[in-house]
Amino acid sequence: MCYSIPGKIFKIEDNIVTVDYFGQKRKARNDFYSELAIGDYVYAQGGFVVQRIPHDEAISILDTWRELFVKLEEIDLKLARPPKNLNKYLETSSEKELYQLANSVRSKHLGNSCCIHGIIEFSNYCRCNCLYCGIRNGNDRIERYRMDVEEIINASLYAIKVQNFKALVLQSGEDLYYNEERLVAIISNVMKENPIFLIMSIGERDFNLYKRLYDVGARGVLLRFETSNPSLYERYKEGRKLRDRLNLIKELHKLGYVIFTGFLAGLKDQTEEDIRRDIEVTASLNPEMFSFGPFIPLDDNESKPPIELILSTIAKTRIAYPDSRILVTTAVETLYGEDGLISGLASGGNSLMINVTPEKYRNLYKIYPGRRGIGAERAIKLLHSIGRAPTDLGIK
Ligand code: SAH
């Protein structure tokens, strides 16, 4: 699997490089290489240069991509035409036209780039007791697991070296077993072997711990605020305050972390106005990526949010924040299948996450029932069917 396209460095200004992908130009931060030159070929991911590629190797990879790339661009441009009569859309705002408009905005601002991140879920122990979540502390009906440090390093290196991921999320419940020493060992060993855009999703941990993890190479944090409505937040998240979570996200952004954040759509008693605010609050946190998804009830008898709720949330976000990166989540696939993923991508979404947790643990991270996840090869087929290419989306 090689789901990433190398680009050629076109311009260098301090630690910001401009990378050219068959004529599309994107910026990336160079935090990991000391001597990059104009004309070098690199892989970038999430706006970071993660790998330099020997000239000949890059030329031959690009040769295999050239024809396909042009074809994908054509498909995308065709699918992402704006609705015929925009004025009419503004008056009637039919759902379908809203999605179509969002898709055209995405294509106009970011071309057909789509990023794919890998995710390893390394522990389902959690000290929190969030009522919406299947791995909450108080749930004694699930099997718990923890991967040890070496297993996490090996699984990460497999995802990077064998599956060719350039961006990897390491996610767990809020599990204090992973103290500074263990987390530093994981990150520094992975980064030493193979620099990558590493994103931590470990919950509300101490600021100084996050600082140490940044120092050894972590560059992203995935931390949703879940809902911007303080009373809903406190109802679902026992003993926690929305303010504390938002402050942590802001502090981590100031520290230099790239932020992935967002909310759950479809919570009981959540209003349309709540979701509108959720979108605004996400944007105010300067995220690299919007990560919101449908809430999947733990009890099968409870009603699930309709697909229109998530598609219109994606579309409104795209229209309000045209250059945003918007993830179409596994929860979307779980509720609405692969068609749901395609619809999400065709309503303004431009990112997918692939579960690369080792097989024996994969079904144990049960944050909600019936969890499914598309494999990498299938995801690539799906993206190609709608004209999306794996060029880096660059720095915003
Ligand atoms: N400990 C980390 C990771 C939590 S699990 C943290 O606190 O950020 C990752 C995400 O799963 C959560 O942020 C939440 O938004 C989502 N999630 C949990 N329960 C869910 C449910 N029932 N339906 C949909 N998403 C859910």
Coordinates of C-alpha atoms and ligand atoms in Angstrom, one line a residue:
M1 CA 0.0 0.0 0.0
C2 CA 1.4 3.4 -0.9
Y3 CA -1.2 6.0 -0.2
S4 CA 0.8 9.2 -0.5
I5 CA 2.2 11.2 -3.4
P6 CA 5.7 12.6 -3.3
G7 CA 6.1 16.3 -4.2
K8 CA 9.0 18.4 -5.3
I9 CA 10.3 21.3 -3.2
F10 CA 9.6 24.5 -5.0
K11 CA 10.4 27.2 -2.5
I12 CA 12.0 27.4 1.0
E13 CA 11.4 30.2 3.5
D14 CA 12.9 29.4 6.9
N15 CA 11.3 26.1 8.0
I16 CA 8.3 26.4 5.6
V17 CA 8.7 24.7 2.3
T18 CA 6.3 24.9 -0.7
V19 CA 5.8 21.5 -2.3
D20 CA 4.6 21.0 -5.9
Y21 CA 2.4 18.0 -6.7
F22 CA 1.8 17.9 -10.5
G23 CA 1.2 21.6 -10.5
Q24 CA -0.8 21.8 -7.2
K25 CA 1.2 23.7 -4.6
R26 CA 1.0 23.2 -0.8
K27 CA 3.0 24.4 2.1
A28 CA 4.6 22.2 4.7
R29 CA 6.6 22.7 7.9
N30 CA 10.1 21.2 8.0
D31 CA 10.6 20.2 11.7
F32 CA 12.6 17.0 11.2
Y33 CA 15.2 17.5 8.4
S34 CA 18.1 19.9 8.7
E35 CA 19.1 20.3 5.1
L36 CA 16.3 20.3 2.5
A37 CA 17.0 22.0 -0.8
I38 CA 14.9 23.3 -3.7
G39 CA 14.3 20.4 -6.1
D40 CA 14.4 17.7 -3.4
Y41 CA 11.5 15.2 -3.4
V42 CA 9.6 14.7 -0.1
Y43 CA 6.5 13.2 1.4
A44 CA 4.5 15.6 3.5
Q45 CA 1.6 14.8 5.7
G46 CA -0.7 17.0 7.7
G47 CA 1.5 19.9 6.6
F48 CA 4.8 18.4 7.9
V49 CA 7.6 17.1 5.8
V50 CA 7.9 13.5 7.0
Q51 CA 10.3 11.9 4.5
R52 CA 12.9 12.8 1.9
I53 CA 13.0 10.5 -1.1
P54 CA 16.0 9.9 -3.3
H55 CA 15.6 11.7 -6.7
D56 CA 15.4 8.6 -8.9
E57 CA 13.0 6.8 -6.7
A58 CA 10.7 9.8 -6.6
I59 CA 10.8 10.2 -10.4
S60 CA 9.8 6.6 -10.9
I61 CA 6.9 6.8 -8.3
L62 CA 5.7 10.0 -9.9
D63 CA 5.8 8.3 -13.3
T64 CA 3.4 5.7 -12.1
W65 CA 1.1 8.3 -10.7
R66 CA 1.0 10.9 -13.5
E67 CA -1.7 9.5 -15.7
L68 CA -3.9 8.4 -12.8
F69 CA -3.5 11.8 -11.1
V70 CA -4.8 13.7 -14.2
K71 CA -7.7 11.3 -14.4
L72 CA -8.6 11.7 -10.8
E73 CA -8.5 15.5 -11.1
E74 CA -10.9 15.3 -14.0
I75 CA -13.3 13.0 -12.2
D76 CA -13.3 15.3 -9.1
L77 CA -13.9 18.5 -11.2
K78 CA -16.8 16.8 -12.9
L79 CA -18.4 15.6 -9.6
A80 CA -17.8 18.9 -7.8
R81 CA -19.6 21.3 -10.1
P82 CA -21.6 23.8 -8.2
P83 CA -25.4 23.5 -8.3
K84 CA -26.7 24.9 -11.6
N85 CA -28.7 27.7 -10.1
L86 CA -27.0 29.1 -7.0
N87 CA -29.6 31.8 -6.4
K88 CA -32.2 29.2 -6.4
Y89 CA -30.2 27.2 -3.9
L90 CA -29.9 30.2 -1.6
E91 CA -33.6 30.6 -1.6
T92 CA -34.7 27.0 -1.3
S93 CA -31.6 25.5 0.3
S94 CA -32.6 21.9 -0.5
E95 CA -30.3 19.4 1.3
K96 CA -29.0 17.9 -1.9
E97 CA -28.0 21.3 -3.3
L98 CA -26.4 22.2 0.0
Y99 CA -24.2 19.1 -0.2
Q100 CA -23.4 19.8 -3.8
L101 CA -22.4 23.4 -3.1
A102 CA -20.2 22.2 -0.2
N103 CA -18.5 19.7 -2.5
S104 CA -17.8 22.4 -5.1
V105 CA -16.4 24.7 -2.4
R106 CA -14.0 21.9 -1.2
S107 CA -12.8 21.2 -4.7
K108 CA -12.3 24.9 -5.5
H109 CA -10.3 25.6 -2.3
L110 CA -8.3 22.4 -1.8
G111 CA -8.5 20.5 -5.1
N112 CA -8.9 16.8 -5.0
S113 CA -6.5 16.2 -2.1
C114 CA -7.7 13.7 0.5
C115 CA -5.6 12.5 3.4
I116 CA -5.7 9.1 5.0
H117 CA -4.4 8.7 8.5
G118 CA -3.8 5.4 10.3
I119 CA -5.0 4.9 13.8
I120 CA -3.8 2.5 16.5
E121 CA -6.1 2.1 19.5
F122 CA -3.7 0.9 22.1
S123 CA -5.7 0.7 25.3
N124 CA -9.4 0.7 26.2
Y125 CA -8.8 1.4 29.9
C126 CA -10.2 4.7 30.9
R127 CA -10.5 6.7 34.1
C128 CA -13.4 8.7 32.8
N129 CA -17.0 7.8 33.0
C130 CA -18.5 9.6 30.0
L131 CA -22.1 8.3 29.7
Y132 CA -22.1 8.2 25.8
C133 CA -19.0 6.1 25.7
G134 CA -18.7 2.3 25.7
I135 CA -15.2 2.2 27.3
R136 CA -16.2 4.4 30.2
N137 CA -14.8 3.3 33.5
G138 CA -18.1 2.2 34.9
N139 CA -18.9 -0.3 32.1
D140 CA -17.9 -3.7 33.5
R141 CA -19.3 -5.5 30.5
I142 CA -16.4 -5.1 28.1
E143 CA -13.1 -6.9 27.9
R144 CA -10.2 -4.6 28.7
Y145 CA -6.8 -4.6 27.0
R146 CA -3.6 -2.7 27.0
M147 CA -0.8 -3.0 24.5
D148 CA 2.7 -2.8 26.0
V149 CA 5.3 -0.3 24.9
E150 CA 7.1 -2.6 22.5
E151 CA 3.8 -3.8 20.9
I152 CA 2.8 -0.2 20.2
I153 CA 6.2 0.7 18.7
N154 CA 6.1 -2.4 16.5
A155 CA 2.5 -1.8 15.4
S156 CA 3.4 1.8 14.6
L157 CA 6.5 0.8 12.6
Y158 CA 4.5 -1.8 10.7
A159 CA 1.9 0.9 9.8
I160 CA 4.7 3.2 8.7
K161 CA 7.1 0.9 6.9
V162 CA 4.9 -1.8 5.5
Q163 CA 1.6 0.0 5.0
N164 CA 3.3 3.3 4.1
F165 CA 1.2 5.5 6.4
K166 CA 2.7 9.0 6.8
A167 CA 0.4 10.1 9.6
L168 CA -0.6 8.0 12.5
V169 CA -3.0 8.6 15.4
L170 CA -2.2 6.8 18.7
Q171 CA -5.4 6.6 20.7
S172 CA -6.5 5.2 24.0
G173 CA -8.9 5.8 26.9
E174 CA -7.6 8.2 29.5
D175 CA -5.2 5.5 30.9
L176 CA -2.6 6.6 33.4
Y177 CA -0.7 3.4 33.0
Y178 CA 0.9 5.2 30.1
N179 CA 3.0 7.6 32.1
E180 CA 5.6 10.0 30.7
E181 CA 8.3 7.4 30.6
R182 CA 6.2 4.9 28.6
L183 CA 4.8 7.5 26.2
V184 CA 8.2 9.1 25.6
A185 CA 9.7 5.7 24.9
I186 CA 6.9 5.0 22.3
I187 CA 7.2 8.3 20.5
S188 CA 11.0 8.6 20.5
N189 CA 11.5 5.1 19.3
V190 CA 9.1 5.5 16.4
M191 CA 10.4 8.9 15.4
K192 CA 14.0 7.7 15.6
E193 CA 13.3 4.9 13.2
N194 CA 11.1 6.8 10.9
P195 CA 9.8 10.4 11.2
I196 CA 6.1 10.6 10.8
F197 CA 3.2 13.0 11.6
L198 CA 2.3 11.5 15.0
I199 CA -1.0 12.5 16.6
M200 CA -1.8 11.7 20.2
S201 CA -5.3 11.0 21.3
I202 CA -5.0 10.2 25.0
G203 CA -7.5 12.5 26.6
E204 CA -7.1 15.2 29.2
R205 CA -3.6 14.5 30.4
D206 CA -1.2 16.9 32.1
F207 CA 0.0 19.9 30.0
N208 CA 3.6 19.1 31.0
L209 CA 3.3 15.6 29.8
Y210 CA 2.0 16.9 26.4
K211 CA 5.0 19.3 26.4
R212 CA 7.5 16.4 26.8
L213 CA 5.7 14.4 24.1
Y214 CA 6.0 17.4 21.7
D215 CA 9.8 17.6 22.6
V216 CA 10.3 14.0 21.5
G217 CA 8.4 14.4 18.2
A218 CA 4.6 14.3 18.6
R219 CA 3.1 17.1 16.5
G220 CA -0.7 16.5 16.6
V221 CA -3.4 16.2 19.3
L222 CA -6.8 14.7 18.6
L223 CA -9.0 15.9 21.4
R224 CA -12.7 16.6 20.8
F225 CA -14.6 18.9 23.2
E226 CA -17.6 16.6 22.5
T227 CA -20.3 19.4 22.9
S228 CA -20.0 23.1 23.4
N229 CA -23.2 23.2 25.5
P230 CA -21.8 23.3 29.1
S231 CA -24.9 21.7 30.7
L232 CA -25.0 18.8 28.2
Y233 CA -21.2 18.4 28.7
E234 CA -21.6 18.1 32.5
R235 CA -24.5 15.7 32.1
Y236 CA -22.5 13.4 30.0
K237 CA -19.0 13.8 31.4
E238 CA -19.3 13.2 35.1
G239 CA -17.2 15.5 37.2
R240 CA -15.6 17.3 34.2
K241 CA -15.9 20.9 33.0
L242 CA -16.1 22.0 29.4
R243 CA -13.9 25.0 30.2
D244 CA -11.0 22.8 31.3
R245 CA -11.0 20.7 28.1
L246 CA -11.3 23.8 25.9
N247 CA -8.4 25.5 27.8
L248 CA -6.2 22.4 27.4
I249 CA -6.9 22.4 23.6
K250 CA -6.0 26.1 23.4
E251 CA -2.8 25.6 25.4
L252 CA -1.7 22.7 23.3
H253 CA -2.2 24.8 20.2
K254 CA -0.1 27.5 21.6
L255 CA 2.6 25.0 22.3
G256 CA 2.8 24.2 18.6
Y257 CA 0.6 21.1 18.4
V258 CA -1.6 20.8 15.3
I259 CA -5.2 20.3 16.6
F260 CA -7.8 17.8 15.6
T261 CA -11.0 18.6 17.4
G262 CA -14.8 18.5 17.2
F263 CA -18.0 17.2 18.7
L264 CA -20.7 14.5 18.7
A265 CA -23.7 15.3 16.6
G266 CA -27.0 13.7 17.6
L267 CA -26.7 13.7 21.4
K268 CA -30.0 13.5 23.2
D269 CA -31.4 17.0 23.9
Q270 CA -28.8 18.6 21.6
T271 CA -30.4 21.3 19.5
E272 CA -29.7 22.6 16.0
E273 CA -28.4 25.8 17.6
D274 CA -26.0 23.6 19.8
I275 CA -24.5 22.1 16.6
R276 CA -24.2 25.5 15.0
R277 CA -22.2 26.6 18.0
D278 CA -20.2 23.4 18.0
I279 CA -19.1 24.2 14.5
E280 CA -18.1 27.7 15.5
V281 CA -16.3 26.6 18.6
T282 CA -14.3 24.0 16.6
A283 CA -13.3 26.7 14.2
S284 CA -12.3 29.1 17.0
L285 CA -9.8 26.5 18.2
N286 CA -7.8 26.8 15.0
P287 CA -8.0 23.1 14.1
E288 CA -5.9 21.5 11.4
M289 CA -8.9 19.2 11.1
F290 CA -12.5 19.1 12.1
S291 CA -13.3 15.8 13.7
F292 CA -17.0 15.4 14.4
G293 CA -19.2 12.4 14.0
P294 CA -22.6 11.1 14.7
F295 CA -23.4 9.9 18.2
I296 CA -24.1 6.2 18.2
P297 CA -26.3 5.2 21.1
L298 CA -25.0 2.4 23.3
D299 CA -28.5 1.0 23.6
D300 CA -29.7 -0.5 20.4
N301 CA -33.3 0.6 21.2
E302 CA -32.4 4.2 21.1
S303 CA -32.8 6.1 17.8
K304 CA -29.8 6.8 15.7
P305 CA -29.1 10.2 14.1
P306 CA -30.2 10.3 10.5
I307 CA -27.5 10.6 7.9
E308 CA -28.8 14.1 6.8
L309 CA -27.7 15.4 10.2
I310 CA -24.1 14.6 9.7
L311 CA -24.0 15.4 5.9
S312 CA -25.5 18.9 6.6
T313 CA -23.1 19.4 9.4
I314 CA -20.2 18.6 7.1
A315 CA -21.6 20.7 4.3
K316 CA -22.3 23.8 6.6
T317 CA -18.8 23.5 8.0
R318 CA -17.3 23.4 4.6
I319 CA -19.3 26.4 3.3
A320 CA -18.5 28.5 6.5
Y321 CA -14.8 27.5 6.6
P322 CA -13.9 26.7 3.0
D323 CA -10.3 25.7 3.5
S324 CA -10.9 23.4 6.5
R325 CA -9.9 19.8 6.6
I326 CA -12.9 17.7 7.5
L327 CA -12.7 14.1 8.6
V328 CA -15.4 11.6 7.6
T329 CA -15.4 9.3 10.6
T330 CA -15.6 5.6 11.3
A331 CA -18.9 6.3 13.2
V332 CA -20.3 7.6 9.8
E333 CA -19.3 4.3 8.2
T334 CA -20.7 2.3 11.2
L335 CA -24.1 3.9 10.9
Y336 CA -24.4 4.4 7.2
G337 CA -21.9 2.0 5.5
E338 CA -19.5 2.8 2.7
D339 CA -22.2 4.8 0.9
G340 CA -22.2 7.0 4.0
L341 CA -18.4 7.6 3.6
I342 CA -18.8 8.5 0.0
S343 CA -21.7 10.9 0.8
G344 CA -19.6 12.5 3.5
L345 CA -16.7 13.0 1.1
A346 CA -19.2 14.4 -1.5
S347 CA -20.6 16.9 1.0
G348 CA -17.4 18.6 1.9
G349 CA -15.3 16.0 3.7
N350 CA -11.7 15.4 2.7
S351 CA -10.1 13.0 5.1
L352 CA -10.4 9.4 6.2
M353 CA -9.0 7.4 9.1
I354 CA -8.0 3.7 8.7
N355 CA -7.9 1.4 11.8
V356 CA -4.5 -0.3 11.9
T357 CA -4.7 -1.7 15.4
P358 CA -3.3 -5.2 15.5
E359 CA -6.0 -7.7 14.6
K360 CA -6.2 -9.3 18.1
Y361 CA -7.2 -6.1 19.7
R362 CA -9.2 -4.5 16.9
N363 CA -12.6 -5.3 18.1
L364 CA -12.0 -4.5 21.7
Y365 CA -12.0 -0.7 21.5
K366 CA -15.8 -0.7 21.8
I367 CA -16.6 3.0 22.2
Y368 CA -19.9 2.2 20.5
P369 CA -21.6 -1.0 19.3
G370 CA -21.2 -2.5 15.8
R371 CA -18.0 -0.5 15.1
R372 CA -16.8 -1.0 11.5
G373 CA -13.7 0.3 9.7
I374 CA -12.8 0.2 6.1
G375 CA -9.4 -1.3 5.1
A376 CA -6.7 0.7 3.4
E377 CA -7.0 -0.9 0.0
R378 CA -10.8 -0.5 -0.1
A379 CA -10.5 3.1 1.0
I380 CA -8.1 3.8 -1.8
K381 CA -10.6 2.3 -4.4
L382 CA -13.4 4.3 -2.9
L383 CA -11.4 7.5 -3.1
H384 CA -10.3 6.9 -6.7
S385 CA -13.9 6.2 -7.6
I386 CA -14.7 9.8 -6.7
G387 CA -11.5 11.4 -8.1
R388 CA -9.6 12.0 -4.9
A389 CA -5.8 11.9 -4.7
P390 CA -3.4 11.5 -1.7
T391 CA -1.5 14.8 -2.1
D392 CA -0.9 16.5 1.2
L393 CA -3.4 19.1 2.1
G394 CA -0.6 21.3 3.4
I395 CA -0.5 24.0 6.1
K396 CA -3.7 26.1 6.3
Ligands
SAH1 N1 -9.4 9.4 25.5 C1 -9.4 10.1 24.3 C2 -10.1 9.2 23.2 C3 -11.5 9.0 23.4 S1 -12.3 7.9 22.3 C4 -10.1 11.4 24.5 O1 -10.6 11.7 25.5 O2 -10.1 12.2 23.5 C5 -12.5 8.9 20.9 C6 -13.8 9.6 20.6 O3 -14.8 8.6 20.5 C7 -14.4 10.5 21.7 O4 -13.7 11.7 21.7 C8 -15.8 10.6 21.3 O5 -16.2 11.7 20.6 C9 -16.1 9.3 20.5 N2 -17.1 8.5 21.0 C10 -17.2 7.9 22.2 N3 -18.4 7.3 22.4 C11 -19.1 7.4 21.2 C12 -20.4 7.0 20.7 N4 -21.2 6.3 21.5 N5 -20.7 7.4 19.5 C13 -19.9 8.1 18.7 N6 -18.7 8.5 19.1 C14 -18.3 8.2 20.3

